[in-house]
Amino acid sequence: QVQLVESGGGLVQAGGSLRLSCAASGSIFSIRPMGWYRQAPGKQRELVALITSGSNANYADSVKGRFTISRDNAKNTVYLQMNSLKPEDTAVYYCYLIDLKYYWGQGTQVTVSS
C-alpha cells in the first residue's frame, strides 16, 4: 500500500503564492509518476500537473507559466509551486501517484480571494 500526505494549502489573496507538498510512503520500490488534480465546487476533477519518473512535467493550459511541479526522489515527495494565483484556482487539490493503479492523497484546500 501507498500513502500520500499533502500539506501547504490555505487562504491567499489573488496574485499570491502557495507551495503544496505531497509525501509518499509505503510500498514504493521505484520512482513513479506523480502529480496533482484539483476539484472546484460543482466542477469535475481536472488534471493540474504531472511529473514523470524522469522528471518531465506537463501542465494544464490554465496553469502554464504560473505553476511549477517538481520532485525530490530521495524524499518521495512532489511539490507544486503556485504563483500568480487567481480566484479560479480555488479548489481542493489532490496529489496522486501511479503504481499499477492510482493512489490519492486526502486533498488540501486552496482558497484564493479576490
Short mmCIF file of N, CA and C in Angstrom, two decimals:
data_model
loop_
_atom_site.label_atom_id
_atom_site.label_comp_id
_atom_site.label_asym_id
_atom_site.label_seq_id
_atom_site.Cartn_x
_atom_site.Cartn_y
_atom_site.Cartn_z
N GLN A 1 0.83 -1.20 0.00
CA GLN A 1 0.00 0.00 0.00
C GLN A 1 0.86 1.24 0.00
N VAL A 2 0.31 2.30 -0.60
CA VAL A 2 1.00 3.58 -0.69
C VAL A 2 0.14 4.63 0.02
N GLN A 3 0.78 5.45 0.81
CA GLN A 3 0.09 6.55 1.48
C GLN A 3 0.65 7.87 0.97
N LEU A 4 -0.23 8.83 0.75
CA LEU A 4 0.15 10.15 0.29
C LEU A 4 -0.38 11.18 1.29
N VAL A 5 0.51 12.04 1.74
CA VAL A 5 0.12 13.07 2.70
C VAL A 5 0.46 14.43 2.12
N GLU A 6 -0.57 15.26 1.97
CA GLU A 6 -0.40 16.59 1.38
C GLU A 6 -0.33 17.65 2.46
N SER A 7 0.31 18.75 2.13
CA SER A 7 0.36 19.89 3.02
C SER A 7 0.57 21.15 2.20
N GLY A 8 0.32 22.29 2.82
CA GLY A 8 0.64 23.56 2.18
C GLY A 8 -0.53 24.36 1.66
N GLY A 9 -1.74 23.83 1.74
CA GLY A 9 -2.88 24.59 1.28
C GLY A 9 -3.19 25.74 2.23
N GLY A 10 -4.15 26.58 1.84
CA GLY A 10 -4.54 27.69 2.70
C GLY A 10 -5.27 28.76 1.94
N LEU A 11 -5.36 29.91 2.59
CA LEU A 11 -6.05 31.08 2.02
C LEU A 11 -5.01 32.10 1.61
N VAL A 12 -5.16 32.61 0.40
CA VAL A 12 -4.20 33.59 -0.12
C VAL A 12 -4.96 34.58 -0.99
N GLN A 13 -4.46 35.79 -1.07
CA GLN A 13 -5.07 36.79 -1.94
C GLN A 13 -4.65 36.56 -3.39
N ALA A 14 -5.47 37.02 -4.30
CA ALA A 14 -5.13 36.93 -5.71
C ALA A 14 -3.78 37.57 -5.97
N GLY A 15 -2.99 36.89 -6.78
CA GLY A 15 -1.63 37.34 -7.07
C GLY A 15 -0.58 36.74 -6.16
N GLY A 16 -1.04 36.10 -5.10
CA GLY A 16 -0.12 35.50 -4.15
C GLY A 16 0.37 34.14 -4.57
N SER A 17 1.12 33.50 -3.67
CA SER A 17 1.74 32.21 -3.97
C SER A 17 1.49 31.22 -2.83
N LEU A 18 1.48 29.97 -3.18
CA LEU A 18 1.44 28.87 -2.23
C LEU A 18 2.29 27.74 -2.78
N ARG A 19 2.79 26.91 -1.87
CA ARG A 19 3.55 25.74 -2.26
C ARG A 19 2.93 24.51 -1.61
N LEU A 20 2.47 23.60 -2.41
CA LEU A 20 1.92 22.35 -1.92
C LEU A 20 3.00 21.27 -1.91
N SER A 21 2.92 20.40 -0.92
CA SER A 21 3.83 19.26 -0.85
C SER A 21 3.02 17.98 -0.72
N CYS A 22 3.57 16.90 -1.23
CA CYS A 22 2.92 15.60 -1.13
C CYS A 22 4.01 14.56 -0.88
N ALA A 23 3.98 13.96 0.28
CA ALA A 23 4.97 12.95 0.64
C ALA A 23 4.36 11.57 0.51
N ALA A 24 5.05 10.71 -0.20
CA ALA A 24 4.60 9.34 -0.41
C ALA A 24 5.36 8.39 0.49
N SER A 25 4.66 7.42 1.03
CA SER A 25 5.31 6.40 1.86
C SER A 25 4.62 5.06 1.63
N GLY A 26 5.26 4.00 2.11
CA GLY A 26 4.66 2.68 1.95
C GLY A 26 5.44 1.84 0.97
N SER A 27 4.74 1.02 0.23
CA SER A 27 5.37 0.05 -0.65
C SER A 27 5.74 0.67 -2.00
N ILE A 28 6.75 1.53 -1.96
CA ILE A 28 7.22 2.17 -3.18
C ILE A 28 8.61 1.63 -3.47
N PHE A 29 8.78 0.93 -4.58
CA PHE A 29 10.06 0.29 -4.87
C PHE A 29 10.82 0.97 -5.98
N SER A 30 10.22 1.95 -6.60
CA SER A 30 10.92 2.70 -7.63
C SER A 30 10.22 4.05 -7.80
N ILE A 31 10.84 4.91 -8.57
CA ILE A 31 10.28 6.25 -8.78
C ILE A 31 9.07 6.13 -9.69
N ARG A 32 7.99 6.73 -9.27
CA ARG A 32 6.71 6.63 -10.01
C ARG A 32 6.23 8.00 -10.44
N PRO A 33 5.42 8.02 -11.51
CA PRO A 33 4.80 9.29 -11.90
C PRO A 33 3.91 9.81 -10.79
N MET A 34 3.95 11.09 -10.58
CA MET A 34 3.11 11.73 -9.58
C MET A 34 2.56 13.03 -10.14
N GLY A 35 1.58 13.56 -9.47
CA GLY A 35 1.02 14.82 -9.94
C GLY A 35 -0.08 15.33 -9.05
N TRP A 36 -0.80 16.31 -9.60
CA TRP A 36 -1.85 16.99 -8.86
C TRP A 36 -3.10 17.14 -9.74
N TYR A 37 -4.23 16.87 -9.13
CA TYR A 37 -5.53 17.20 -9.68
C TYR A 37 -6.15 18.24 -8.76
N ARG A 38 -7.18 18.88 -9.24
CA ARG A 38 -7.96 19.76 -8.38
C ARG A 38 -9.44 19.63 -8.71
N GLN A 39 -10.25 19.96 -7.71
CA GLN A 39 -11.69 19.92 -7.91
C GLN A 39 -12.31 21.12 -7.22
N ALA A 40 -12.94 21.95 -8.03
CA ALA A 40 -13.65 23.11 -7.52
C ALA A 40 -15.11 22.73 -7.28
N PRO A 41 -15.79 23.46 -6.40
CA PRO A 41 -17.20 23.15 -6.11
C PRO A 41 -18.04 23.12 -7.39
N GLY A 42 -18.79 22.05 -7.56
CA GLY A 42 -19.68 21.93 -8.71
C GLY A 42 -18.99 21.62 -10.02
N LYS A 43 -17.70 21.34 -9.97
CA LYS A 43 -16.95 21.06 -11.20
C LYS A 43 -16.30 19.69 -11.11
N GLN A 44 -15.95 19.18 -12.29
CA GLN A 44 -15.25 17.90 -12.33
C GLN A 44 -13.80 18.07 -11.92
N ARG A 45 -13.24 16.98 -11.44
CA ARG A 45 -11.82 16.99 -11.10
C ARG A 45 -11.01 17.18 -12.38
N GLU A 46 -10.00 18.02 -12.34
CA GLU A 46 -9.17 18.27 -13.51
C GLU A 46 -7.70 18.12 -13.18
N LEU A 47 -6.96 17.64 -14.16
CA LEU A 47 -5.52 17.49 -14.01
C LEU A 47 -4.86 18.86 -14.01
N VAL A 48 -4.02 19.11 -13.04
CA VAL A 48 -3.29 20.36 -12.94
C VAL A 48 -1.87 20.19 -13.50
N ALA A 49 -1.17 19.19 -13.01
CA ALA A 49 0.21 18.98 -13.43
C ALA A 49 0.62 17.56 -13.11
N LEU A 50 1.55 17.05 -13.90
CA LEU A 50 2.12 15.75 -13.60
C LEU A 50 3.61 15.79 -13.86
N ILE A 51 4.32 14.89 -13.20
CA ILE A 51 5.76 14.79 -13.40
C ILE A 51 6.10 13.31 -13.50
N THR A 52 6.83 12.97 -14.54
CA THR A 52 7.16 11.56 -14.78
C THR A 52 8.31 11.12 -13.89
N SER A 53 8.61 9.83 -13.97
CA SER A 53 9.73 9.30 -13.20
C SER A 53 11.03 9.94 -13.66
N GLY A 54 11.07 10.41 -14.89
CA GLY A 54 12.26 11.09 -15.40
C GLY A 54 12.22 12.60 -15.22
N SER A 55 11.25 13.07 -14.42
CA SER A 55 11.09 14.50 -14.09
C SER A 55 10.65 15.36 -15.27
N ASN A 56 10.02 14.76 -16.25
CA ASN A 56 9.38 15.55 -17.30
C ASN A 56 8.02 16.01 -16.78
N ALA A 57 7.70 17.27 -17.01
CA ALA A 57 6.49 17.86 -16.46
C ALA A 57 5.50 18.25 -17.55
N ASN A 58 4.23 18.12 -17.22
CA ASN A 58 3.16 18.59 -18.08
C ASN A 58 2.15 19.35 -17.24
N TYR A 59 1.52 20.35 -17.86
CA TYR A 59 0.61 21.23 -17.14
C TYR A 59 -0.69 21.44 -17.90
N ALA A 60 -1.74 21.71 -17.14
CA ALA A 60 -2.97 22.18 -17.76
C ALA A 60 -2.72 23.56 -18.34
N ASP A 61 -3.39 23.86 -19.43
CA ASP A 61 -3.20 25.17 -20.06
C ASP A 61 -3.51 26.31 -19.09
N SER A 62 -4.44 26.09 -18.22
CA SER A 62 -4.88 27.15 -17.30
C SER A 62 -3.83 27.54 -16.26
N VAL A 63 -2.82 26.68 -16.08
CA VAL A 63 -1.81 26.98 -15.06
C VAL A 63 -0.41 27.14 -15.64
N LYS A 64 -0.25 26.93 -16.93
CA LYS A 64 1.08 27.05 -17.54
C LYS A 64 1.65 28.45 -17.31
N GLY A 65 2.91 28.48 -16.95
CA GLY A 65 3.57 29.75 -16.69
C GLY A 65 3.36 30.28 -15.28
N ARG A 66 2.46 29.67 -14.55
CA ARG A 66 2.20 30.12 -13.16
C ARG A 66 2.54 29.04 -12.14
N PHE A 67 2.33 27.81 -12.49
CA PHE A 67 2.58 26.68 -11.57
C PHE A 67 3.81 25.91 -12.03
N THR A 68 4.54 25.38 -11.06
CA THR A 68 5.70 24.55 -11.35
C THR A 68 5.65 23.30 -10.47
N ILE A 69 5.73 22.14 -11.11
CA ILE A 69 5.77 20.89 -10.36
C ILE A 69 7.22 20.40 -10.33
N SER A 70 7.60 19.85 -9.19
CA SER A 70 8.96 19.32 -9.05
C SER A 70 8.90 18.14 -8.08
N ARG A 71 10.00 17.43 -8.01
CA ARG A 71 10.02 16.27 -7.11
C ARG A 71 11.40 16.10 -6.50
N ASP A 72 11.39 15.51 -5.31
CA ASP A 72 12.62 15.11 -4.62
C ASP A 72 12.52 13.60 -4.45
N ASN A 73 13.20 12.88 -5.30
CA ASN A 73 13.07 11.42 -5.29
C ASN A 73 13.61 10.80 -4.01
N ALA A 74 14.61 11.40 -3.44
CA ALA A 74 15.17 10.86 -2.19
C ALA A 74 14.14 10.91 -1.07
N LYS A 75 13.24 11.87 -1.15
CA LYS A 75 12.21 12.02 -0.11
C LYS A 75 10.85 11.50 -0.56
N ASN A 76 10.77 10.96 -1.78
CA ASN A 76 9.47 10.53 -2.34
C ASN A 76 8.42 11.62 -2.21
N THR A 77 8.83 12.83 -2.53
CA THR A 77 7.96 13.99 -2.35
C THR A 77 7.83 14.76 -3.65
N VAL A 78 6.62 15.21 -3.93
CA VAL A 78 6.37 16.06 -5.09
C VAL A 78 5.84 17.40 -4.58
N TYR A 79 6.20 18.46 -5.28
CA TYR A 79 5.81 19.81 -4.89
C TYR A 79 5.05 20.48 -6.02
N LEU A 80 4.21 21.42 -5.65
CA LEU A 80 3.53 22.26 -6.63
C LEU A 80 3.65 23.70 -6.17
N GLN A 81 4.53 24.43 -6.85
CA GLN A 81 4.70 25.85 -6.56
C GLN A 81 3.67 26.61 -7.40
N MET A 82 2.82 27.35 -6.73
CA MET A 82 1.73 28.06 -7.40
C MET A 82 1.93 29.56 -7.21
N ASN A 83 2.17 30.24 -8.30
CA ASN A 83 2.38 31.69 -8.28
C ASN A 83 1.26 32.39 -9.05
N SER A 84 1.15 33.68 -8.84
CA SER A 84 0.13 34.49 -9.53
C SER A 84 -1.25 33.84 -9.43
N LEU A 85 -1.59 33.45 -8.24
CA LEU A 85 -2.85 32.73 -8.04
C LEU A 85 -4.05 33.60 -8.37
N LYS A 86 -5.08 32.94 -8.90
CA LYS A 86 -6.32 33.61 -9.29
C LYS A 86 -7.49 33.00 -8.50
N PRO A 87 -8.56 33.73 -8.35
CA PRO A 87 -9.73 33.16 -7.66
C PRO A 87 -10.21 31.85 -8.28
N GLU A 88 -10.05 31.71 -9.58
CA GLU A 88 -10.49 30.48 -10.24
C GLU A 88 -9.58 29.29 -9.93
N ASP A 89 -8.47 29.52 -9.25
CA ASP A 89 -7.64 28.41 -8.79
C ASP A 89 -8.16 27.80 -7.50
N THR A 90 -9.17 28.41 -6.92
CA THR A 90 -9.75 27.89 -5.69
C THR A 90 -10.32 26.50 -5.92
N ALA A 91 -9.87 25.55 -5.12
CA ALA A 91 -10.28 24.16 -5.28
C ALA A 91 -9.64 23.33 -4.17
N VAL A 92 -10.05 22.08 -4.09
CA VAL A 92 -9.33 21.10 -3.29
C VAL A 92 -8.31 20.45 -4.23
N TYR A 93 -7.08 20.44 -3.82
CA TYR A 93 -6.00 19.89 -4.62
C TYR A 93 -5.63 18.51 -4.08
N TYR A 94 -5.59 17.55 -5.01
CA TYR A 94 -5.30 16.17 -4.65
C TYR A 94 -4.00 15.72 -5.31
N CYS A 95 -3.14 15.16 -4.52
CA CYS A 95 -1.93 14.56 -5.02
C CYS A 95 -2.23 13.12 -5.45
N TYR A 96 -1.53 12.66 -6.48
CA TYR A 96 -1.69 11.26 -6.86
C TYR A 96 -0.34 10.66 -7.25
N LEU A 97 -0.31 9.34 -7.20
CA LEU A 97 0.87 8.57 -7.61
C LEU A 97 0.36 7.38 -8.41
N ILE A 98 1.06 7.04 -9.47
CA ILE A 98 0.65 5.91 -10.31
C ILE A 98 1.63 4.76 -10.11
N ASP A 99 1.11 3.64 -9.62
CA ASP A 99 1.90 2.43 -9.45
C ASP A 99 0.96 1.26 -9.70
N LEU A 100 0.76 0.92 -10.95
CA LEU A 100 -0.23 -0.05 -11.42
C LEU A 100 -1.66 0.46 -11.28
N LYS A 101 -1.88 1.34 -10.32
CA LYS A 101 -3.17 2.00 -10.17
C LYS A 101 -2.90 3.38 -9.57
N TYR A 102 -3.99 4.16 -9.47
CA TYR A 102 -3.86 5.49 -8.88
C TYR A 102 -3.99 5.41 -7.36
N TYR A 103 -3.09 6.09 -6.69
CA TYR A 103 -3.20 6.32 -5.25
C TYR A 103 -3.42 7.82 -5.05
N TRP A 104 -4.27 8.14 -4.08
CA TRP A 104 -4.67 9.54 -3.88
C TRP A 104 -4.39 10.00 -2.46
N GLY A 105 -4.05 11.29 -2.36
CA GLY A 105 -3.98 11.91 -1.05
C GLY A 105 -5.36 12.33 -0.59
N GLN A 106 -5.42 12.89 0.60
CA GLN A 106 -6.70 13.25 1.19
C GLN A 106 -7.22 14.59 0.67
N GLY A 107 -6.37 15.34 0.02
CA GLY A 107 -6.77 16.64 -0.51
C GLY A 107 -6.41 17.77 0.43
N THR A 108 -6.09 18.91 -0.14
CA THR A 108 -5.80 20.10 0.64
C THR A 108 -6.50 21.29 -0.02
N GLN A 109 -7.15 22.10 0.79
CA GLN A 109 -7.94 23.21 0.27
C GLN A 109 -7.05 24.40 -0.06
N VAL A 110 -7.26 24.94 -1.23
CA VAL A 110 -6.62 26.19 -1.65
C VAL A 110 -7.73 27.18 -1.96
N THR A 111 -7.70 28.30 -1.28
CA THR A 111 -8.70 29.34 -1.49
C THR A 111 -8.01 30.64 -1.85
N VAL A 112 -8.39 31.20 -2.98
CA VAL A 112 -7.80 32.45 -3.46
C VAL A 112 -8.88 33.52 -3.44
N SER A 113 -8.66 34.53 -2.65
CA SER A 113 -9.64 35.61 -2.54
C SER A 113 -9.32 36.73 -3.52
N SER A 114 -10.35 37.38 -3.99
CA SER A 114 -10.16 38.46 -4.97
C SER A 114 -9.98 39.81 -4.29
#
